[in-house]
mmCIF file of C-alpha atoms in Angstrom:
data_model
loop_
_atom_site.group_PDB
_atom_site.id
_atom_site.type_symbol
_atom_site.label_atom_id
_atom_site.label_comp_id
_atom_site.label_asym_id
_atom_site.label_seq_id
_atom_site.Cartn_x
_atom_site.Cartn_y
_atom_site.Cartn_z
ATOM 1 C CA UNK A 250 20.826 40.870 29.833
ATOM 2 C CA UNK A 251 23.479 41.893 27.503
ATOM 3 C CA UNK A 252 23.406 44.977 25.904
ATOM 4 C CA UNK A 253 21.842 45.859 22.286
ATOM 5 C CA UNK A 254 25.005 47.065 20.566
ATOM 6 C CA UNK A 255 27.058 43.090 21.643
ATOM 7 C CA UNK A 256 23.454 41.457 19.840
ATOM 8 C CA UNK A 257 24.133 43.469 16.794
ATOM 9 C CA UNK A 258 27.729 42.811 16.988
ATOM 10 C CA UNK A 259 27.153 39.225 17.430
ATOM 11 C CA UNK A 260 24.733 39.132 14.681
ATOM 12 C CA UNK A 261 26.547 40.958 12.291
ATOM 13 C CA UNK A 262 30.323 38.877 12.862
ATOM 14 C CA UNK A 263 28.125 36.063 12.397
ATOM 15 C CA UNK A 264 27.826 34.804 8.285
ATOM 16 C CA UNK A 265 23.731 34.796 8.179
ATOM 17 C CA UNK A 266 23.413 32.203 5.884
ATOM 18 C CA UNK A 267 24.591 28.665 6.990
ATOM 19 C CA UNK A 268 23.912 25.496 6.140
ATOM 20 C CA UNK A 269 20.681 23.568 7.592
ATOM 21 C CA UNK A 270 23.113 20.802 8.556
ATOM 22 C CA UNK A 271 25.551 23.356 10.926
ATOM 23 C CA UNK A 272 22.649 25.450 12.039
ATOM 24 C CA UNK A 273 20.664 21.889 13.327
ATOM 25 C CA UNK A 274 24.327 21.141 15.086
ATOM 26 C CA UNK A 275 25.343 24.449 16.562
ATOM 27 C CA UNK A 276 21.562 24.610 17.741
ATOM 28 C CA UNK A 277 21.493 21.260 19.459
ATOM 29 C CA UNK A 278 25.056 21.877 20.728
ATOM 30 C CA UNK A 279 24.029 25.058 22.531
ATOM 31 C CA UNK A 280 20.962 23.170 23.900
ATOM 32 C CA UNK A 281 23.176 20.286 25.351
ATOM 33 C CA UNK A 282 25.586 23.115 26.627
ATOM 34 C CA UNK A 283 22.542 24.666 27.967
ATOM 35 C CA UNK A 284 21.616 21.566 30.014
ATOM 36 C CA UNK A 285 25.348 20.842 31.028
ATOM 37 C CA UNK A 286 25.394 24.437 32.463
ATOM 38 C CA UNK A 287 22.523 24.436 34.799
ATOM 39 C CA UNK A 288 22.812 20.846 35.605
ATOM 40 C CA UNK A 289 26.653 22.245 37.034
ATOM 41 C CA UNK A 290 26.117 25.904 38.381
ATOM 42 C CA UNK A 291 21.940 25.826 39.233
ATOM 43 C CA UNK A 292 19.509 27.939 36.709
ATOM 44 C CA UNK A 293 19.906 30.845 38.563
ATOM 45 C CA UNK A 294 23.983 30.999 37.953
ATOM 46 C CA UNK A 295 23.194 29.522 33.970
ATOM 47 C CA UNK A 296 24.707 32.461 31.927
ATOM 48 C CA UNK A 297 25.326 33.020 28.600
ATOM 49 C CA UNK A 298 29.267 32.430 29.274
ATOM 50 C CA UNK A 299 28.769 29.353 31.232
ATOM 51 C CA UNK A 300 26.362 27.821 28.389
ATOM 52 C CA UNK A 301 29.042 28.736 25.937
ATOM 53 C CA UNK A 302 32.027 26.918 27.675
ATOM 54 C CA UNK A 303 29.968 24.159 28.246
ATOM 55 C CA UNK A 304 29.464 23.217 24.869
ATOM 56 C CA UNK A 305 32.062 25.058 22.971
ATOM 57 C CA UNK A 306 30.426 27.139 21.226
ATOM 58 C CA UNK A 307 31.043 31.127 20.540
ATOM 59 C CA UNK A 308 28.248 32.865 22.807
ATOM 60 C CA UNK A 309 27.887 35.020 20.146
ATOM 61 C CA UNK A 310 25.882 32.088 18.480
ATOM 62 C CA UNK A 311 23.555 32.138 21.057
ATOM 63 C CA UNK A 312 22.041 35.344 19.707
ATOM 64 C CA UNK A 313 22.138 34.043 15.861
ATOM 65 C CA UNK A 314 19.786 31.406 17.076
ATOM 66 C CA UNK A 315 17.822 32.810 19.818
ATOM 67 C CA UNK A 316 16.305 35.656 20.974
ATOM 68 C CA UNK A 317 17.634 35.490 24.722
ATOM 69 C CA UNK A 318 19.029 33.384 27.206
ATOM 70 C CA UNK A 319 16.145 32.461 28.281
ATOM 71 C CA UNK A 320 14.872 31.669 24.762
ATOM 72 C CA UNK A 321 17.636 29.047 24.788
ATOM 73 C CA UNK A 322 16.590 27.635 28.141
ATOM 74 C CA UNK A 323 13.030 27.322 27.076
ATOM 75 C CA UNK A 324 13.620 25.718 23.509
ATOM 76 C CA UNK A 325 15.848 23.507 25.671
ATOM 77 C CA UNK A 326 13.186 22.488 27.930
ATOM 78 C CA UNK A 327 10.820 22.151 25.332
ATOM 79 C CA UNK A 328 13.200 19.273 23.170
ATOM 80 C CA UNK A 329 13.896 17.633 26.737
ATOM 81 C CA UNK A 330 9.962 17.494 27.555
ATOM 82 C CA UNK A 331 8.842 16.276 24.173
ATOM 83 C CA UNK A 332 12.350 13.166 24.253
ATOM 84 C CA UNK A 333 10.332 12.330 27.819
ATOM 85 C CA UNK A 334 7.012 12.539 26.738
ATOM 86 C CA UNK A 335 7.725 10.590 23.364
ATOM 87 C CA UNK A 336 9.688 7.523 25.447
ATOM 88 C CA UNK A 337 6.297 7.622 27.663
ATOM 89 C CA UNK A 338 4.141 6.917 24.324
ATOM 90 C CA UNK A 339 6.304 4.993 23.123
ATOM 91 C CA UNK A 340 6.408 2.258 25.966
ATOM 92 C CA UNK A 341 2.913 3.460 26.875
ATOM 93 C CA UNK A 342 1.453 0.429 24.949
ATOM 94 C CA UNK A 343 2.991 -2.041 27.664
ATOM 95 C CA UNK A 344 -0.357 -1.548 29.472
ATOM 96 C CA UNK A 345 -2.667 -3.326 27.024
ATOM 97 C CA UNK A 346 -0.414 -6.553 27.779
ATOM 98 C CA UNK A 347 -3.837 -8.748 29.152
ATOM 99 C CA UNK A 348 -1.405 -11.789 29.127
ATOM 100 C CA UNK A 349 0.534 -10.098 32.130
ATOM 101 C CA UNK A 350 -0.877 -8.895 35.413
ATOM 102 C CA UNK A 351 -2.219 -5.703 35.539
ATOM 103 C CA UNK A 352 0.490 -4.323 38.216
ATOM 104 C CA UNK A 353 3.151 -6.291 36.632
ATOM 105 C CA UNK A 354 2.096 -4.278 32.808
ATOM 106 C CA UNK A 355 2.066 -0.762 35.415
ATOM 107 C CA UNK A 356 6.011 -1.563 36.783
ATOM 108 C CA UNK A 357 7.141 -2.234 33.492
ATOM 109 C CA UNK A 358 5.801 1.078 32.264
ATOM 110 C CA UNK A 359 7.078 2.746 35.788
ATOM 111 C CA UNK A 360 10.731 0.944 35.551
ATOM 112 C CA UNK A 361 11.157 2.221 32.042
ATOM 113 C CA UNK A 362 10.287 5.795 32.663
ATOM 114 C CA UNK A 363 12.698 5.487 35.724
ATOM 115 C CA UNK A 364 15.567 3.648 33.801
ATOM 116 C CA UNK A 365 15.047 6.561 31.250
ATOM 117 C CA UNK A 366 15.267 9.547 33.599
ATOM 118 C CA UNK A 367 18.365 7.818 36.119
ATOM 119 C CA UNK A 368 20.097 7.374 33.093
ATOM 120 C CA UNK A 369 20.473 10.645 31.759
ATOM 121 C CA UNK A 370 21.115 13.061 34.936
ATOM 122 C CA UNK A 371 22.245 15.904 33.330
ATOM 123 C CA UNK A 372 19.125 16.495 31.826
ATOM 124 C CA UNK A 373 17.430 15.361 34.543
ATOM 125 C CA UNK A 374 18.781 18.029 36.677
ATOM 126 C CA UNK A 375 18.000 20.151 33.979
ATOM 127 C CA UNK A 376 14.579 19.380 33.758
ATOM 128 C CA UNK A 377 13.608 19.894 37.171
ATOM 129 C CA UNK A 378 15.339 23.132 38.119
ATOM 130 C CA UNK A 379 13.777 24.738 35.009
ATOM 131 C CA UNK A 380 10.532 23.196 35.509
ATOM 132 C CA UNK A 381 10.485 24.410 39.323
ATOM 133 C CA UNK A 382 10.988 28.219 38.301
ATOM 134 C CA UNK A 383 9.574 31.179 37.678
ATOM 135 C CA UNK A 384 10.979 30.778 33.736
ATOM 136 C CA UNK A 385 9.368 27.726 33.245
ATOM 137 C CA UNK A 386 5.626 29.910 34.434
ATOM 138 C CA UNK A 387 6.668 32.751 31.892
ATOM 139 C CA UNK A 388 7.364 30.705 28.906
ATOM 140 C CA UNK A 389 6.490 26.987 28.984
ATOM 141 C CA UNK A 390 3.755 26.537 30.835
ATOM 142 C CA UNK A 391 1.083 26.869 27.880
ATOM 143 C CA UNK A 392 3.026 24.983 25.539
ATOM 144 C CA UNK A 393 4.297 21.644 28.080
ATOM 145 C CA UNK A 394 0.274 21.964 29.313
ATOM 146 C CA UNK A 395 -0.475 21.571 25.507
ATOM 147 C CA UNK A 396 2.230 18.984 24.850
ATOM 148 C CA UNK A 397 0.960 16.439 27.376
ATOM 149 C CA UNK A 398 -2.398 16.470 26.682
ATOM 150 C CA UNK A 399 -2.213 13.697 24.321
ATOM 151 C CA UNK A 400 -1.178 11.477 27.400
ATOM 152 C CA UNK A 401 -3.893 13.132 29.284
ATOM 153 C CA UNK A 402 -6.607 12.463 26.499
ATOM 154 C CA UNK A 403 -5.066 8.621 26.540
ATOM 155 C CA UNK A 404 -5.585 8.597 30.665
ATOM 156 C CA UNK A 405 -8.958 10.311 30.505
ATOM 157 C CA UNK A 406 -10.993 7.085 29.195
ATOM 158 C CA UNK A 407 -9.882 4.954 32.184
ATOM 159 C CA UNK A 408 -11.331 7.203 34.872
ATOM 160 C CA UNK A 409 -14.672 7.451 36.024
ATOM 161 C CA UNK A 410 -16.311 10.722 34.617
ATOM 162 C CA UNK A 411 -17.129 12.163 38.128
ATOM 163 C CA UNK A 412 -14.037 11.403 39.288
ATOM 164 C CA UNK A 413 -12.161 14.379 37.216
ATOM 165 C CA UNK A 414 -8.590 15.123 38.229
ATOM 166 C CA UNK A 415 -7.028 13.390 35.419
ATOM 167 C CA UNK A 416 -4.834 15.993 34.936
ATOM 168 C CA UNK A 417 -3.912 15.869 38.746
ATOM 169 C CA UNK A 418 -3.085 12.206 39.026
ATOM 170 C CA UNK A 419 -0.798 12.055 35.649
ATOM 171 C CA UNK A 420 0.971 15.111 37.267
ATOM 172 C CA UNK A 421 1.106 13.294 40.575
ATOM 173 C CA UNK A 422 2.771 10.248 38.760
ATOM 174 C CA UNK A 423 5.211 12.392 37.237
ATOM 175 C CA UNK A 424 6.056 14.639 40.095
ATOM 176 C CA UNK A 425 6.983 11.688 42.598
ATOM 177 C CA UNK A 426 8.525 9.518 39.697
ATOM 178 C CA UNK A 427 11.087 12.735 39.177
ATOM 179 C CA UNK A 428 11.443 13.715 41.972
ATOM 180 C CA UNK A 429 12.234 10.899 43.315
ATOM 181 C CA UNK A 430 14.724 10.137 40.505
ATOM 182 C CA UNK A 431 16.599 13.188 41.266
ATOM 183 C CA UNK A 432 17.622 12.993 44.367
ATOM 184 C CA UNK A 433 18.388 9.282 43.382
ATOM 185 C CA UNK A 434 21.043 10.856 40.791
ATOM 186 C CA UNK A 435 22.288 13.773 43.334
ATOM 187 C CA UNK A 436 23.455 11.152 45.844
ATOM 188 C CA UNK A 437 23.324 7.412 44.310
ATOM 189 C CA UNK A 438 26.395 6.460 46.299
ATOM 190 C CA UNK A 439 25.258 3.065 48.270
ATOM 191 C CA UNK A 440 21.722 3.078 47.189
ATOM 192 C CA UNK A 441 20.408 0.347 44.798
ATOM 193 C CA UNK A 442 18.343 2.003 41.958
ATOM 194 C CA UNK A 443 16.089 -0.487 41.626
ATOM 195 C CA UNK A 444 15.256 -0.825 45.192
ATOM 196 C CA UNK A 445 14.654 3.401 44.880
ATOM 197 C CA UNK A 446 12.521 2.895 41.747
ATOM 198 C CA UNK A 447 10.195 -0.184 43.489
ATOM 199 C CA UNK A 448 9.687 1.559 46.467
ATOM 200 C CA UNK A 449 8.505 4.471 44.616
ATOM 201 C CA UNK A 450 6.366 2.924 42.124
ATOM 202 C CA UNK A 451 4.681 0.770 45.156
ATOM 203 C CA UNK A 452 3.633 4.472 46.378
ATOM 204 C CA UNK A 453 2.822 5.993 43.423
ATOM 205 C CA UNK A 454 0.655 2.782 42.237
ATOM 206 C CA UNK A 455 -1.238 2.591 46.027
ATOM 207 C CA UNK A 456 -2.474 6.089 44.942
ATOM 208 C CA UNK A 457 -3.396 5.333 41.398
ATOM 209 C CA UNK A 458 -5.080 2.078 41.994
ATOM 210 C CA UNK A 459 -7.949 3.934 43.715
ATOM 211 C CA UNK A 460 -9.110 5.763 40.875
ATOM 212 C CA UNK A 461 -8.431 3.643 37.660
ATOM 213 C CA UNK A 462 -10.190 1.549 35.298
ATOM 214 C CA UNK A 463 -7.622 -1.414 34.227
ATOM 215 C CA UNK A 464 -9.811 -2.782 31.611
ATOM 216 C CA UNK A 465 -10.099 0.943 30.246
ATOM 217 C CA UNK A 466 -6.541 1.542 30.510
ATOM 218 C CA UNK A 467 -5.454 -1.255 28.862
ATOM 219 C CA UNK A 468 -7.566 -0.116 26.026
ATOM 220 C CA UNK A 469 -6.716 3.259 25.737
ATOM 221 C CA UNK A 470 -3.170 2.020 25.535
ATOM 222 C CA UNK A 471 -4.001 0.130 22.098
ATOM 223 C CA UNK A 472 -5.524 3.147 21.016
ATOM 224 C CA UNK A 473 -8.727 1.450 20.435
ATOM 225 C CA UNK A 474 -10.566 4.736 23.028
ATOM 226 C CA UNK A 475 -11.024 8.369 23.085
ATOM 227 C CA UNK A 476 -9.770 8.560 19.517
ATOM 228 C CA UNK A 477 -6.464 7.817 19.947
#
């Protein structure tokens, strides 16, 4: 933690008022600096230095902006949750396709999602190792939980009522879809993506199958269920 008097300092050398325009830039800079850093060195090695030469930024910007360190980190995973979560709505309507078989409308969903993720493995790398820390308990927990319940809510309609879980099986889908995708993006040398991505959906999809209503799906997809 640096100390109280370099905050000041920083705070002080710093002209307070800026323009919306610079503060949106320097902010998202210092976010994608952010995700450079601990995609590089690991969260745990992520300082305030590192984040700073990553994006080329002053680090005394960090504390104009945000609290901490870690406020950075979590405002970072925050944007990067809410891009994910947005592509998934976004493409989410795929599954109300009736002209298209129902596991065909499921891998086109899947494949997207994956194509999405492999394609951006800086903040994938990002994503996880923040996500699978203590940091991520502290301070984003409540609000990611909160985030994604509009995809729970749209999930909710196709599963039996005394079946339950809901919240389990979307975090299932998630879980093996990224981290699968990681270690597809640490070591992609000789492996086909798209052989990765079809073996995993085939796994994820054996699971799901079990437990979902198609016909309900597909509908909550269109919006037309559960008020969405």
């Amino acid at each position: 933690m640096p100390c109280i008097l370099y905050i000041i300092y920083a705070k002080e050398r710093i002209p307070i008022m800026l323009s919306t325009k610079e503060h949106e830039q320097k902010t998202a800079a210092l976010m994608d600096g952010a995700v450079r850093s601990v995609a590089l060195y690991g969260l745990e090695n992520a300082s305030t230095k590192t984040i700073s030469a990553c994006c080329g930024i002053n680090e005394a910007y960090i504390y104009r902006y945000f609290e901490s360190k870690e406020d950075l980190l979590a405002k970072t995973f925050e944007r990067e949750d809410k891009l994910f979560l947005d592509m998934i709505l976004d493409n989410f309507p795929v599954l109300s396709y009736e002209s298209i078989d129902y596991e065909v409308r499921c891998r086109l969903l899947f494949m997207r999602c994956w194509k999405y993720v492999t394609g951006r493995p800086s903040e994938l790398k990002f994503y996880m190792r923040y996500y699978h820390s203590l940091m991520y308990n502290t301070y984003s927990f409540v609000n990611h939980t909160k985030q994604y319940s509009i995809l729970v809510d749209k999930l909710r309609s196709a599963f039996p009522a005394e079946g339950g879980g809901v919240e389990l099986i979307m975090r299932h889908i998630l879980d093996t879809l990224l981290t699968t995708a990681l270690m597809y993006v640490s070591n992609p040398e000789g492996i086909d993506s798209d052989e990765v991505a079809e073996i995993n959906f085939k796994m994820i999809f054996s699971v799901v199958r079990e437990f979902i209503d198609k016909n309900k799906l597909a509908a909550a997809a269109t919006g037309k269920q559960s008020g969405v």
